Short mmCIF file of C-alpha atoms in Angstrom, two decimals:
data_model
loop_
_atom_site.label_atom_id
_atom_site.label_comp_id
_atom_site.label_asym_id
_atom_site.label_seq_id
_atom_site.Cartn_x
_atom_site.Cartn_y
_atom_site.Cartn_z
CA MET A 1 24.87 -18.76 -38.57
CA LYS A 2 21.66 -19.70 -36.79
CA ARG A 3 22.20 -21.27 -33.38
CA LYS A 4 20.71 -24.73 -32.93
CA VAL A 5 18.21 -25.09 -30.11
CA ASN A 6 18.29 -28.21 -27.95
CA LEU A 7 14.64 -29.04 -27.27
CA PHE A 8 15.59 -31.44 -24.49
CA ALA A 9 17.81 -29.00 -22.55
CA ASN A 10 15.02 -28.08 -20.10
CA LEU A 11 12.97 -31.27 -20.26
CA LYS A 12 12.24 -31.34 -16.51
CA SER A 13 10.53 -27.94 -16.38
CA ASP A 14 9.06 -28.24 -19.89
CA PHE A 15 7.41 -31.56 -19.11
CA ALA A 16 5.83 -30.16 -15.96
CA SER A 17 4.52 -27.07 -17.79
CA GLY A 18 3.37 -29.17 -20.77
CA LEU A 19 1.36 -31.31 -18.37
CA VAL A 20 -0.33 -28.23 -16.89
CA VAL A 21 -1.16 -26.84 -20.36
CA PHE A 22 -2.58 -30.24 -21.33
CA LEU A 23 -4.94 -30.17 -18.33
CA VAL A 24 -6.04 -26.62 -19.22
CA ALA A 25 -6.30 -27.26 -22.96
CA LEU A 26 -8.41 -30.44 -22.83
CA PRO A 27 -11.72 -28.92 -21.65
CA LEU A 28 -11.08 -25.75 -23.69
CA CYS A 29 -10.70 -27.76 -26.90
CA LEU A 30 -13.96 -29.58 -26.20
CA GLY A 31 -15.81 -26.42 -25.14
CA ILE A 32 -14.76 -24.43 -28.20
CA ALA A 33 -15.76 -27.29 -30.52
CA MET A 34 -19.15 -27.47 -28.81
CA ALA A 35 -19.67 -23.69 -29.12
CA SER A 36 -18.63 -23.81 -32.79
CA GLY A 37 -21.26 -26.39 -33.68
CA ALA A 38 -18.49 -28.77 -34.78
CA PRO A 39 -17.79 -32.41 -33.82
CA LEU A 40 -16.24 -32.50 -30.34
CA PHE A 41 -13.16 -34.35 -31.52
CA SER A 42 -12.39 -31.59 -34.04
CA GLY A 43 -11.32 -29.40 -31.11
CA ILE A 44 -9.04 -32.13 -29.74
CA ILE A 45 -7.49 -32.69 -33.20
CA SER A 46 -6.81 -28.96 -33.50
CA GLY A 47 -5.15 -28.96 -30.07
CA ILE A 48 -2.97 -31.94 -30.97
CA ILE A 49 -1.84 -30.34 -34.25
CA GLY A 50 -1.31 -27.02 -32.49
CA GLY A 51 1.03 -28.75 -30.06
CA LEU A 52 2.89 -31.14 -32.35
CA VAL A 53 3.07 -29.32 -35.70
CA VAL A 54 2.88 -25.62 -34.82
CA GLY A 55 4.80 -26.22 -31.59
CA TYR A 56 7.68 -27.74 -33.56
CA LEU A 57 7.69 -25.24 -36.46
CA SER A 58 7.18 -22.09 -34.37
CA GLN A 59 10.11 -20.16 -32.96
CA SER A 60 8.10 -18.99 -29.95
CA HIS A 61 9.31 -20.48 -26.68
CA ILE A 62 6.16 -19.75 -24.65
CA SER A 63 3.23 -19.61 -27.05
CA VAL A 64 0.80 -22.53 -27.32
CA SER A 65 -1.59 -22.94 -30.26
CA GLY A 66 -4.98 -24.57 -30.53
CA PRO A 67 -8.65 -23.83 -31.25
CA ALA A 68 -9.49 -20.26 -30.25
CA ALA A 69 -12.64 -18.85 -28.67
CA GLY A 70 -12.31 -15.79 -30.92
CA LEU A 71 -13.16 -17.92 -33.96
CA THR A 72 -16.25 -19.68 -32.57
CA ALA A 73 -18.79 -17.23 -34.00
CA ILE A 74 -17.11 -17.34 -37.43
CA ILE A 75 -16.99 -21.16 -37.41
CA LEU A 76 -20.59 -21.56 -36.25
CA THR A 77 -21.89 -19.19 -38.95
CA ALA A 78 -19.68 -20.72 -41.64
CA ILE A 79 -20.74 -24.33 -40.93
CA THR A 80 -24.40 -23.25 -41.03
CA ASP A 81 -24.01 -21.25 -44.25
CA LEU A 82 -21.89 -23.84 -46.07
CA GLY A 83 -24.20 -26.65 -45.01
CA ALA A 84 -21.60 -29.28 -44.12
CA PHE A 85 -18.57 -29.61 -41.87
CA ASP A 86 -16.44 -31.25 -44.59
CA ILE A 87 -16.99 -28.26 -46.90
CA PHE A 88 -16.05 -25.96 -44.01
CA LEU A 89 -12.77 -27.90 -43.70
CA THR A 90 -11.98 -26.86 -47.28
CA ALA A 91 -12.26 -23.23 -46.15
CA VAL A 92 -9.85 -23.98 -43.28
CA PHE A 93 -7.43 -25.52 -45.81
CA ILE A 94 -7.63 -22.32 -47.89
CA ALA A 95 -7.08 -20.22 -44.75
CA GLY A 96 -3.91 -22.18 -44.04
CA LEU A 97 -2.62 -21.54 -47.57
CA ILE A 98 -3.32 -17.80 -47.19
CA GLN A 99 -1.49 -17.68 -43.85
CA LEU A 100 1.46 -19.48 -45.39
CA GLY A 101 1.52 -16.87 -48.14
CA LEU A 102 1.33 -14.03 -45.59
CA GLY A 103 4.35 -15.49 -43.86
CA PHE A 104 6.38 -15.45 -47.08
CA LEU A 105 5.19 -11.89 -47.74
CA LYS A 106 6.55 -10.95 -44.27
CA ALA A 107 3.17 -9.65 -43.11
CA GLY A 108 4.08 -10.65 -39.56
CA SER A 109 6.10 -7.44 -39.19
CA ILE A 110 2.89 -5.50 -38.44
CA SER A 111 3.09 -6.89 -34.91
CA ASN A 112 5.96 -4.47 -34.26
CA TYR A 113 3.43 -1.63 -34.29
CA PHE A 114 1.29 -2.97 -31.43
CA PRO A 115 1.86 -0.63 -28.42
CA THR A 116 3.03 -2.28 -25.21
CA ASN A 117 0.27 -0.72 -23.10
CA VAL A 118 -2.35 -2.12 -25.51
CA ILE A 119 -0.82 -5.63 -25.35
CA GLU A 120 -0.72 -5.45 -21.55
CA GLY A 121 -4.32 -4.18 -21.53
CA MET A 122 -5.32 -7.15 -23.70
CA LEU A 123 -3.62 -9.58 -21.30
CA ALA A 124 -5.25 -7.98 -18.25
CA GLY A 125 -8.63 -8.05 -20.02
CA ILE A 126 -8.27 -11.74 -20.81
CA GLY A 127 -7.24 -12.34 -17.20
CA ILE A 128 -10.47 -10.72 -15.99
CA ILE A 129 -12.49 -12.71 -18.55
CA ILE A 130 -10.93 -15.95 -17.27
CA ILE A 131 -11.82 -15.09 -13.67
CA LEU A 132 -15.39 -14.05 -14.54
CA LYS A 133 -15.97 -17.17 -16.65
CA GLN A 134 -14.39 -19.67 -14.27
CA LEU A 135 -15.89 -18.51 -10.98
CA PRO A 136 -19.26 -20.17 -11.77
CA HIS A 137 -17.49 -23.47 -12.57
CA ALA A 138 -15.61 -23.21 -9.27
CA PHE A 139 -18.97 -23.20 -7.44
CA GLY A 140 -20.44 -26.01 -9.55
CA TYR A 141 -22.55 -23.85 -11.87
CA ASP A 142 -21.72 -24.98 -15.40
CA ALA A 143 -24.40 -23.35 -17.55
CA ASP A 144 -21.76 -21.74 -19.79
CA PHE A 145 -19.40 -23.88 -21.84
CA GLU A 146 -15.67 -24.07 -21.20
CA GLY A 147 -13.68 -21.74 -23.43
CA ASP A 148 -16.38 -19.11 -23.86
CA GLN A 149 -14.92 -15.59 -23.72
CA ALA A 150 -17.96 -13.58 -24.88
CA PHE A 151 -19.39 -11.07 -22.42
CA VAL A 152 -22.96 -11.82 -23.58
CA GLN A 153 -23.67 -15.55 -23.23
CA ASN A 154 -25.87 -17.87 -25.25
CA ASP A 155 -28.65 -17.87 -22.65
CA GLY A 156 -28.96 -14.07 -22.79
CA SER A 157 -27.11 -13.43 -19.52
CA ASN A 158 -23.65 -11.89 -19.34
CA SER A 159 -20.43 -12.50 -17.45
CA ILE A 160 -21.50 -10.21 -14.58
CA SER A 161 -25.11 -11.33 -14.19
CA SER A 162 -24.09 -14.99 -14.26
CA LEU A 163 -22.07 -14.39 -11.08
CA PHE A 164 -25.30 -13.61 -9.20
CA GLU A 165 -26.82 -16.84 -10.53
CA ILE A 166 -24.10 -18.77 -8.70
CA PHE A 167 -25.95 -18.35 -5.39
CA ASN A 168 -28.90 -20.28 -6.79
CA HIS A 169 -26.79 -23.18 -8.04
CA ILE A 170 -24.02 -23.72 -5.48
CA HIS A 171 -22.80 -27.33 -5.39
CA MET A 172 -21.04 -27.95 -2.07
CA GLY A 173 -19.01 -30.85 -3.45
CA ALA A 174 -17.57 -28.57 -6.14
CA VAL A 175 -16.88 -25.86 -3.54
CA ILE A 176 -14.96 -28.31 -1.33
CA ILE A 177 -12.86 -29.48 -4.29
CA THR A 178 -12.24 -25.86 -5.33
CA LEU A 179 -11.02 -24.90 -1.84
CA ILE A 180 -8.74 -27.93 -1.61
CA SER A 181 -7.40 -27.25 -5.12
CA PHE A 182 -6.67 -23.62 -4.18
CA ALA A 183 -4.84 -24.76 -1.05
CA ILE A 184 -2.69 -27.19 -3.06
CA LEU A 185 -1.87 -24.74 -5.85
CA ILE A 186 -1.02 -21.82 -3.55
CA SER A 187 1.06 -23.86 -1.12
CA TRP A 188 2.83 -26.13 -3.60
CA ASP A 189 5.68 -23.71 -4.36
CA LYS A 190 5.78 -22.08 -0.92
CA VAL A 191 5.84 -24.91 1.62
CA PRO A 192 9.53 -25.94 2.09
CA PHE A 193 9.12 -29.72 2.20
CA LEU A 194 6.95 -29.65 -0.96
CA GLN A 195 9.64 -27.83 -2.98
CA LYS A 196 11.49 -31.14 -3.32
CA LEU A 197 8.58 -32.34 -5.48
CA LYS A 198 8.91 -29.57 -8.07
CA LEU A 199 9.08 -32.11 -10.87
CA ILE A 200 5.39 -32.83 -10.18
CA PRO A 201 3.32 -29.72 -11.02
CA GLY A 202 0.88 -28.56 -8.39
CA ALA A 203 -1.88 -28.52 -11.05
CA LEU A 204 -1.53 -32.30 -11.52
CA VAL A 205 -1.67 -32.85 -7.79
CA ALA A 206 -4.82 -30.71 -7.59
CA VAL A 207 -6.43 -32.66 -10.46
CA VAL A 208 -5.61 -36.04 -8.88
CA ALA A 209 -6.88 -34.82 -5.51
CA GLY A 210 -10.11 -33.60 -7.13
CA ILE A 211 -10.69 -36.99 -8.80
CA ILE A 212 -9.98 -38.94 -5.57
CA ILE A 213 -12.22 -36.72 -3.44
CA ASN A 214 -15.11 -36.99 -5.88
CA GLU A 215 -14.67 -40.77 -6.15
CA ILE A 216 -14.90 -40.96 -2.34
CA PHE A 217 -18.10 -38.90 -2.46
CA ILE A 218 -19.55 -41.20 -5.14
CA SER A 219 -18.59 -44.47 -3.42
CA SER A 220 -20.01 -43.30 -0.09
CA GLY A 221 -23.28 -42.20 -1.67
CA SER A 222 -22.72 -38.66 -0.42
CA PRO A 223 -24.91 -35.82 -1.76
CA LEU A 224 -21.62 -33.98 -2.29
CA ALA A 225 -20.82 -36.27 -5.25
CA ILE A 226 -20.28 -34.35 -8.49
CA GLY A 227 -22.29 -35.64 -11.46
CA LYS A 228 -21.24 -36.02 -15.07
CA GLU A 229 -22.53 -32.57 -15.98
CA HIS A 230 -19.79 -31.06 -13.77
CA LEU A 231 -16.96 -33.25 -15.11
CA VAL A 232 -14.82 -33.25 -18.25
CA SER A 233 -16.82 -34.87 -21.04
CA LEU A 234 -14.61 -36.47 -23.67
CA PRO A 235 -16.21 -38.66 -26.37
CA ILE A 236 -15.10 -42.32 -26.02
CA PRO A 237 -14.98 -44.40 -29.22
CA THR A 238 -15.83 -48.03 -28.42
CA SER A 239 -14.49 -49.54 -31.66
CA PHE A 240 -11.97 -48.88 -34.42
CA ASP A 241 -14.77 -47.99 -36.82
CA GLU A 242 -16.08 -45.35 -34.42
CA PHE A 243 -12.58 -43.93 -34.05
CA LYS A 244 -12.11 -43.95 -37.81
CA ALA A 245 -15.40 -42.08 -38.23
CA ILE A 246 -13.97 -39.27 -36.09
CA ILE A 247 -11.48 -38.32 -38.83
CA ILE A 248 -13.39 -36.17 -41.33
CA THR A 249 -11.55 -35.03 -44.46
CA PRO A 250 -12.25 -31.87 -46.49
CA ASN A 251 -14.71 -32.01 -49.36
CA PHE A 252 -12.65 -30.28 -52.04
CA ALA A 253 -15.67 -30.18 -54.33
CA GLY A 254 -16.53 -26.97 -52.45
CA ILE A 255 -13.36 -25.24 -53.63
CA THR A 256 -15.28 -23.73 -56.58
CA ASN A 257 -17.78 -22.14 -54.19
CA PRO A 258 -16.95 -18.41 -53.77
CA GLN A 259 -18.43 -18.47 -50.27
CA VAL A 260 -15.85 -21.05 -49.22
CA TRP A 261 -13.08 -18.66 -50.28
CA VAL A 262 -14.70 -15.78 -48.38
CA VAL A 263 -14.81 -17.94 -45.22
CA GLY A 264 -11.21 -19.03 -45.79
CA LEU A 265 -10.03 -15.43 -46.19
CA THR A 266 -11.97 -14.34 -43.10
CA ILE A 267 -10.48 -17.12 -40.97
CA ALA A 268 -6.98 -16.39 -42.28
CA ILE A 269 -7.17 -12.67 -41.44
CA VAL A 270 -8.77 -13.04 -38.00
CA ALA A 271 -6.58 -16.01 -37.01
CA SER A 272 -3.42 -14.21 -38.17
CA ILE A 273 -4.20 -11.03 -36.24
CA GLU A 274 -5.06 -12.98 -33.09
CA THR A 275 -1.88 -15.01 -33.47
CA LEU A 276 0.31 -11.92 -33.86
CA LEU A 277 -1.31 -10.31 -30.82
CA CYS A 278 -0.79 -13.46 -28.75
CA ILE A 279 2.81 -13.83 -29.90
CA GLU A 280 3.53 -10.25 -28.81
CA ALA A 281 1.87 -11.05 -25.48
CA ALA A 282 3.86 -14.27 -25.10
CA ASP A 283 7.12 -12.46 -25.80
CA ARG A 284 6.17 -9.91 -23.15
CA MET A 285 5.59 -12.72 -20.63
CA ASP A 286 8.84 -14.54 -21.42
CA GLU A 287 11.23 -13.99 -18.52
CA GLN A 288 14.23 -14.46 -20.83
CA LYS A 289 12.85 -11.73 -23.17
CA ARG A 290 13.33 -13.77 -26.34
CA TYR A 291 11.68 -12.44 -29.49
CA THR A 292 9.72 -14.53 -31.97
CA ASN A 293 10.04 -14.23 -35.73
CA THR A 294 6.40 -13.46 -36.52
CA ASN A 295 6.79 -14.28 -40.21
CA VAL A 296 7.92 -17.79 -39.28
CA GLU A 297 4.96 -17.95 -36.89
CA LEU A 298 2.49 -17.17 -39.69
CA LYS A 299 4.03 -19.93 -41.79
CA ALA A 300 3.79 -22.36 -38.86
CA GLN A 301 0.16 -21.43 -38.27
CA GLY A 302 -0.59 -21.83 -41.97
CA ILE A 303 0.91 -25.32 -42.09
CA GLY A 304 -0.87 -26.18 -38.84
CA ASN A 305 -4.26 -25.16 -40.25
CA ILE A 306 -3.61 -27.09 -43.46
CA VAL A 307 -2.80 -30.28 -41.52
CA SER A 308 -5.67 -29.71 -39.09
CA SER A 309 -8.16 -29.35 -41.94
CA LEU A 310 -6.95 -32.56 -43.59
CA LEU A 311 -7.58 -34.48 -40.34
CA GLY A 312 -10.93 -32.89 -39.50
CA GLY A 313 -9.72 -30.32 -36.97
CA LEU A 314 -10.84 -26.75 -36.24
CA PRO A 315 -8.80 -23.72 -37.30
CA MET A 316 -6.28 -22.61 -34.71
CA THR A 317 -4.38 -19.59 -33.47
CA SER A 318 -1.81 -18.89 -30.81
CA VAL A 319 -3.93 -18.72 -27.63
CA VAL A 320 -3.26 -16.40 -24.68
CA VAL A 321 -4.93 -18.59 -22.02
CA ARG A 322 -2.81 -21.64 -22.80
CA SER A 323 0.32 -19.55 -23.35
CA SER A 324 -0.21 -17.84 -19.98
CA ALA A 325 -0.69 -21.18 -18.23
CA ASN A 326 2.46 -22.42 -19.97
CA ASN A 327 4.50 -19.44 -18.79
CA ASN A 328 3.15 -19.56 -15.24
CA ALA A 329 3.98 -23.28 -15.03
CA GLY A 330 7.64 -22.48 -15.74
CA ALA A 331 8.08 -23.37 -19.43
CA LYS A 332 11.59 -22.77 -20.75
CA SER A 333 11.21 -23.73 -24.42
CA LYS A 334 8.69 -24.74 -27.06
CA MET A 335 9.17 -28.36 -25.96
CA SER A 336 6.39 -27.78 -23.42
CA ALA A 337 3.91 -27.00 -26.25
CA ILE A 338 4.99 -30.17 -28.07
CA ILE A 339 4.61 -32.24 -24.88
CA HIS A 340 1.09 -30.86 -24.36
CA GLY A 341 0.23 -32.04 -27.90
CA VAL A 342 1.69 -35.50 -27.23
CA LEU A 343 -0.29 -35.79 -23.99
CA LEU A 344 -3.51 -34.78 -25.75
CA LEU A 345 -2.91 -37.48 -28.36
CA ILE A 346 -2.07 -40.20 -25.82
CA SER A 347 -4.89 -39.31 -23.46
CA VAL A 348 -7.71 -39.40 -26.01
CA LEU A 349 -6.46 -42.77 -27.28
CA ALA A 350 -5.54 -44.45 -24.01
CA ILE A 351 -7.19 -42.91 -20.94
CA PRO A 352 -10.40 -41.06 -21.92
CA VAL A 353 -12.28 -42.77 -19.05
CA ILE A 354 -9.90 -41.33 -16.44
CA LEU A 355 -10.01 -37.86 -18.04
CA ASN A 356 -13.79 -37.87 -17.79
CA LYS A 357 -13.47 -38.07 -14.00
CA ILE A 358 -11.75 -34.65 -13.74
CA PRO A 359 -14.01 -32.09 -11.97
CA LEU A 360 -14.43 -28.81 -13.85
CA ALA A 361 -14.08 -27.09 -10.46
CA THR A 362 -10.42 -28.14 -10.25
CA LEU A 363 -9.67 -26.86 -13.75
CA ALA A 364 -11.50 -23.62 -12.90
CA THR A 365 -9.18 -23.16 -9.92
CA ILE A 366 -6.09 -23.52 -12.12
CA LEU A 367 -7.45 -21.00 -14.62
CA ILE A 368 -8.52 -18.46 -11.98
CA LEU A 369 -4.94 -18.31 -10.72
CA VAL A 370 -3.74 -17.85 -14.32
CA GLY A 371 -6.25 -15.03 -14.74
CA TYR A 372 -5.10 -13.33 -11.55
CA LYS A 373 -1.48 -13.33 -12.70
CA LEU A 374 -2.54 -11.70 -15.99
CA ALA A 375 -4.59 -9.00 -14.27
CA LYS A 376 -2.67 -8.54 -11.04
CA PRO A 377 -2.97 -5.11 -9.33
CA ALA A 378 0.74 -4.37 -9.83
CA THR A 379 0.13 -4.04 -13.59
CA PHE A 380 -2.53 -1.37 -13.02
CA ILE A 381 -0.25 0.54 -10.64
CA HIS A 382 2.62 0.33 -13.15
CA PHE A 383 0.67 2.00 -15.95
CA TRP A 384 -0.97 4.52 -13.60
CA GLU A 385 2.49 5.72 -12.59
CA LYS A 386 3.49 6.08 -16.25
CA GLY A 387 0.85 8.78 -16.77
CA LYS A 388 -2.45 9.18 -18.57
CA TYR A 389 -1.04 8.64 -22.08
CA GLN A 390 -0.05 5.11 -21.05
CA PHE A 391 -2.85 4.38 -18.57
CA ILE A 392 -5.89 5.40 -20.65
CA PRO A 393 -5.13 3.14 -23.68
CA PHE A 394 -4.31 0.32 -21.23
CA VAL A 395 -7.64 0.61 -19.40
CA ALA A 396 -9.66 1.22 -22.58
CA THR A 397 -8.22 -1.93 -24.15
CA LEU A 398 -8.93 -3.93 -21.01
CA VAL A 399 -12.56 -2.76 -20.74
CA PHE A 400 -13.38 -3.34 -24.39
CA VAL A 401 -11.67 -6.74 -24.50
CA VAL A 402 -13.93 -7.78 -21.63
CA ALA A 403 -17.09 -6.10 -22.97
CA THR A 404 -16.69 -6.99 -26.68
CA ASP A 405 -13.85 -9.21 -27.87
CA LEU A 406 -10.10 -9.32 -28.26
CA LEU A 407 -9.85 -7.76 -31.72
CA LYS A 408 -12.26 -4.88 -31.04
CA GLY A 409 -10.61 -4.12 -27.72
CA VAL A 410 -7.13 -4.04 -29.21
CA ALA A 411 -8.32 -1.96 -32.19
CA LEU A 412 -9.78 0.66 -29.84
CA GLY A 413 -6.62 0.71 -27.74
CA ILE A 414 -4.46 1.27 -30.83
CA VAL A 415 -6.76 4.07 -32.06
CA ILE A 416 -6.54 5.84 -28.68
CA SER A 417 -2.75 5.40 -28.65
CA VAL A 418 -2.48 6.87 -32.16
CA ILE A 419 -4.63 9.85 -31.13
CA PHE A 420 -2.34 10.48 -28.17
CA VAL A 421 0.72 10.22 -30.43
CA LEU A 422 -0.78 12.73 -32.87
CA ARG A 423 -1.70 15.04 -30.02
CA GLY A 424 1.83 14.80 -28.68
CA ASN A 425 3.26 15.54 -32.12
CA LEU A 426 1.05 18.60 -32.40
CA LYS A 427 2.56 19.94 -29.21
CA ARG A 428 6.10 19.08 -30.29
CA ALA A 429 5.91 20.77 -33.70
CA TYR A 430 7.97 23.68 -32.43
CA SER A 431 9.42 25.31 -29.35
CA PHE A 432 8.34 28.80 -28.33
CA LYS A 433 10.59 31.15 -26.37
CA LYS A 434 10.34 34.86 -25.58
CA GLU A 435 13.41 36.96 -24.74
CA GLU A 436 12.87 40.31 -23.05
CA TYR A 437 15.03 43.34 -23.91
CA GLU A 438 14.81 47.07 -23.18
CA ASP A 439 13.98 47.94 -26.77
CA GLY A 440 11.37 45.18 -27.15
CA ASP A 441 10.83 41.46 -26.81
CA VAL A 442 12.13 38.90 -29.30
CA ILE A 443 10.06 35.79 -29.94
CA HIS A 444 11.88 32.62 -31.04
CA ILE A 445 9.92 29.85 -32.82
CA ASP A 446 12.17 26.84 -33.47
CA LEU A 447 10.53 24.27 -35.75
CA ALA A 448 10.86 20.55 -35.02
CA GLN A 449 12.67 18.01 -37.22
CA GLU A 450 9.46 17.17 -39.06
CA VAL A 451 6.50 19.53 -39.39
CA SER A 452 3.45 17.99 -41.08
CA PHE A 453 0.01 19.30 -42.00
CA LEU A 454 -1.19 17.95 -38.66
CA ASN A 455 0.77 20.75 -36.97
CA LYS A 456 -0.94 23.48 -38.99
CA ALA A 457 -3.57 24.33 -36.38
CA ALA A 458 -1.05 24.70 -33.54
CA ILE A 459 1.38 26.85 -35.57
CA LYS A 460 -1.47 28.99 -36.95
CA LEU A 461 -2.74 29.64 -33.42
CA THR A 462 0.75 30.63 -32.27
CA LEU A 463 1.32 33.03 -35.16
CA ASN A 464 -2.09 34.63 -34.62
CA SER A 465 -1.29 35.22 -30.96
CA ILE A 466 1.89 37.24 -31.69
CA PRO A 467 1.22 40.87 -30.64
CA GLU A 468 1.77 43.94 -32.82
CA ASN A 469 5.20 45.56 -33.08
CA SER A 470 6.93 42.28 -32.16
CA LYS A 471 10.19 40.82 -33.42
CA VAL A 472 9.93 37.16 -34.47
CA ILE A 473 12.64 34.70 -35.47
CA ILE A 474 11.34 31.46 -37.07
CA ASN A 475 14.17 28.93 -37.13
CA ALA A 476 14.15 25.86 -39.41
CA GLN A 477 17.83 24.94 -39.14
CA ASP A 478 17.10 21.56 -37.53
CA THR A 479 14.12 20.78 -39.76
CA VAL A 480 14.29 17.99 -42.34
CA TYR A 481 10.74 18.20 -43.66
CA ILE A 482 8.13 20.96 -43.71
CA ALA A 483 4.72 20.43 -45.29
CA HIS A 484 3.65 22.90 -47.97
CA ASP A 485 0.65 23.87 -45.83
CA ILE A 486 3.04 25.13 -43.15
CA LEU A 487 5.26 26.95 -45.67
CA ASP A 488 2.23 28.73 -47.13
CA LEU A 489 1.09 29.66 -43.63
CA ILE A 490 4.47 31.19 -42.74
CA LYS A 491 4.68 32.99 -46.08
CA GLU A 492 1.19 34.49 -45.66
CA PHE A 493 2.08 35.57 -42.12
CA LYS A 494 5.28 37.29 -43.29
CA GLU A 495 3.83 38.98 -46.37
CA THR A 496 0.45 40.06 -44.98
CA ARG A 497 -0.16 40.08 -41.26
CA ALA A 498 3.42 40.92 -40.28
CA ILE A 499 3.37 44.00 -42.53
CA ASP A 500 -0.08 45.13 -41.35
CA GLN A 501 0.82 44.83 -37.67
CA ASN A 502 4.44 45.98 -37.88
CA ILE A 503 5.85 42.59 -36.90
CA LYS A 504 9.49 42.12 -37.86
CA VAL A 505 10.04 38.55 -39.09
CA LYS A 506 13.36 36.77 -39.58
CA LEU A 507 13.46 33.32 -41.17
CA LYS A 508 16.53 31.15 -40.51
CA GLY A 509 17.57 27.80 -41.94
CA PHE A 510 14.86 27.41 -44.57
CA LYS A 511 16.11 25.43 -47.58
CA LYS A 512 16.34 27.11 -50.96
CA ALA A 513 13.85 24.60 -52.34
CA TYR A 514 11.21 26.13 -50.08
CA GLU A 515 11.60 29.48 -51.91
CA LEU A 516 10.86 31.23 -48.68
CA GLU A 517 14.02 32.55 -47.09
CA ASN A 518 15.61 33.84 -50.27
CA THR A 519 12.85 36.12 -51.60
CA PRO A 520 14.18 39.65 -52.40
CA ASP A 521 12.05 41.54 -49.90
CA LEU A 522 13.00 39.06 -47.22
CA GLN A 523 16.70 39.43 -47.99
CA ASN A 524 16.43 43.18 -47.31
CA HIS A 525 14.53 42.46 -44.12
CA VAL A 526 17.14 39.94 -42.99
CA SER A 527 19.94 42.40 -43.54
CA ILE A 528 18.16 44.89 -41.27
CA GLU A 529 17.74 42.16 -38.70
CA HIS A 530 21.44 41.36 -38.96
CA TYR A 531 22.30 44.77 -37.53
CA TYR A 532 19.68 44.28 -34.87
CA ASP A 533 21.33 40.99 -33.84
CA VAL A 534 24.77 42.60 -33.62
CA ALA A 535 23.41 45.40 -31.45
CA LYS A 536 21.60 42.93 -29.25
CA ARG A 537 24.72 40.81 -28.64
CA ALA A 538 26.72 43.94 -27.81
CA LEU A 539 24.07 45.00 -25.29
CA VAL A 540 24.12 41.57 -23.63
CA LYS A 541 27.91 41.59 -23.34
CA LYS A 542 27.86 45.10 -21.89
CA THR A 543 25.24 44.14 -19.30
CA GLN A 544 27.19 41.01 -18.30
CA LYS A 545 30.39 43.05 -17.91
CA GLU A 546 28.67 45.66 -15.72
CA ASN A 547 27.13 42.93 -13.53
CA PHE A 548 30.51 41.29 -13.18
#
């Protein structure tokens, strides 16, 4: 029987973490909507649905869903090609239906085949991306939009070159707020007398401090005052009609357009893969090591995208940045994701004016610390100590996630991991042992449990290296499967090269179905070898007795 989960059991810690995720998610939702060429409120709607609907339906305790930077290019192209945002929403509706179907088809099980070092490489790569992207905001240089994760930016610069541009655009007011925010966040959990205030997250204190400091700068007419271009920018509806106009519904007349279905399928596939990757990452971060049913997650994401499309929201995925912030803030259950959705809903309806006073520098500080925890040096040391087969896929994934995008980076990491696995299997196809005796050496080749065509090259090389006049025992007693390529290779070796070079071959443990061990000429050869074995054992016993 399935155990019931009490969502309110850890309300104190979940509320604090939900509040932190809300502060992180708000500018990201707006930034991703802006980059996607969609109405700004569509990002907020997606974040609200990701928190309330997906947060409730999902079984993940740490993951947080919302609009994803990985979909911005797809959304921007789709809106342009389809010609209208309401037709694009029909494609999102279709994507949700496809994801729901994938969940029922149990497609989520593919996440079990993502290697741990690749997932950790993805997390470290995203951590570095966060740091690279947020450092300019911390110094008051906001040329790039919040939520961008692409290495090459819209203005032609990249994440590295933009760091050098900081020196030409330093805003001292933003720097002061960044330093104060860092001091608050780092000391909040370490200073003894502040630990009594754990119910209040340090991120909220930093945000409030940033608002107050900037308001002091503004009221005093100081040149340190931060302008609107460096603050959160949330659209403020001034009437009910304006608010009503925000809700855009899908134009289902576009459902007969094949291009709409192509966009829907593309979104469904990319969003599902990103979600599964993020769920694996979230499970890795969870201190209680709880595992998420990924098939249920696909269903939750599908329903979330259906609801989001009906209300005019962007497509969503599980998002690593928000999930990481959630985990670092001490989330215990999925209640924190739900709370973040509730806060998004309340804030855009009730306090948009206050939200628009939040400096981006403060939010950058929060995210930089999240990025550091994802890419901390201890993770690099851990995989370095595990050896090159673990370290190389980890680093390759990290580099390509930073230089390209999440999906390409993970794909490369998996390919490298598979190559290493195949290479390892090639080496483990058999064991080779040589025993030295007075009347000649005996070579033992013990085949592994499974010997596939991939092992052909290694076995062929070994057989070719056996010297003339040798005695060889090829043992398949522990083998369950041998590819026909390998059987043919052994048969050719026994019937041709072994005879030409006077190599005595004994085959042990080969099944009758292989038609290899029981050939007449081989039976005669085995009987000769039988006497050789008896003589050899007698010689060993005699030698041991004399030594004794």
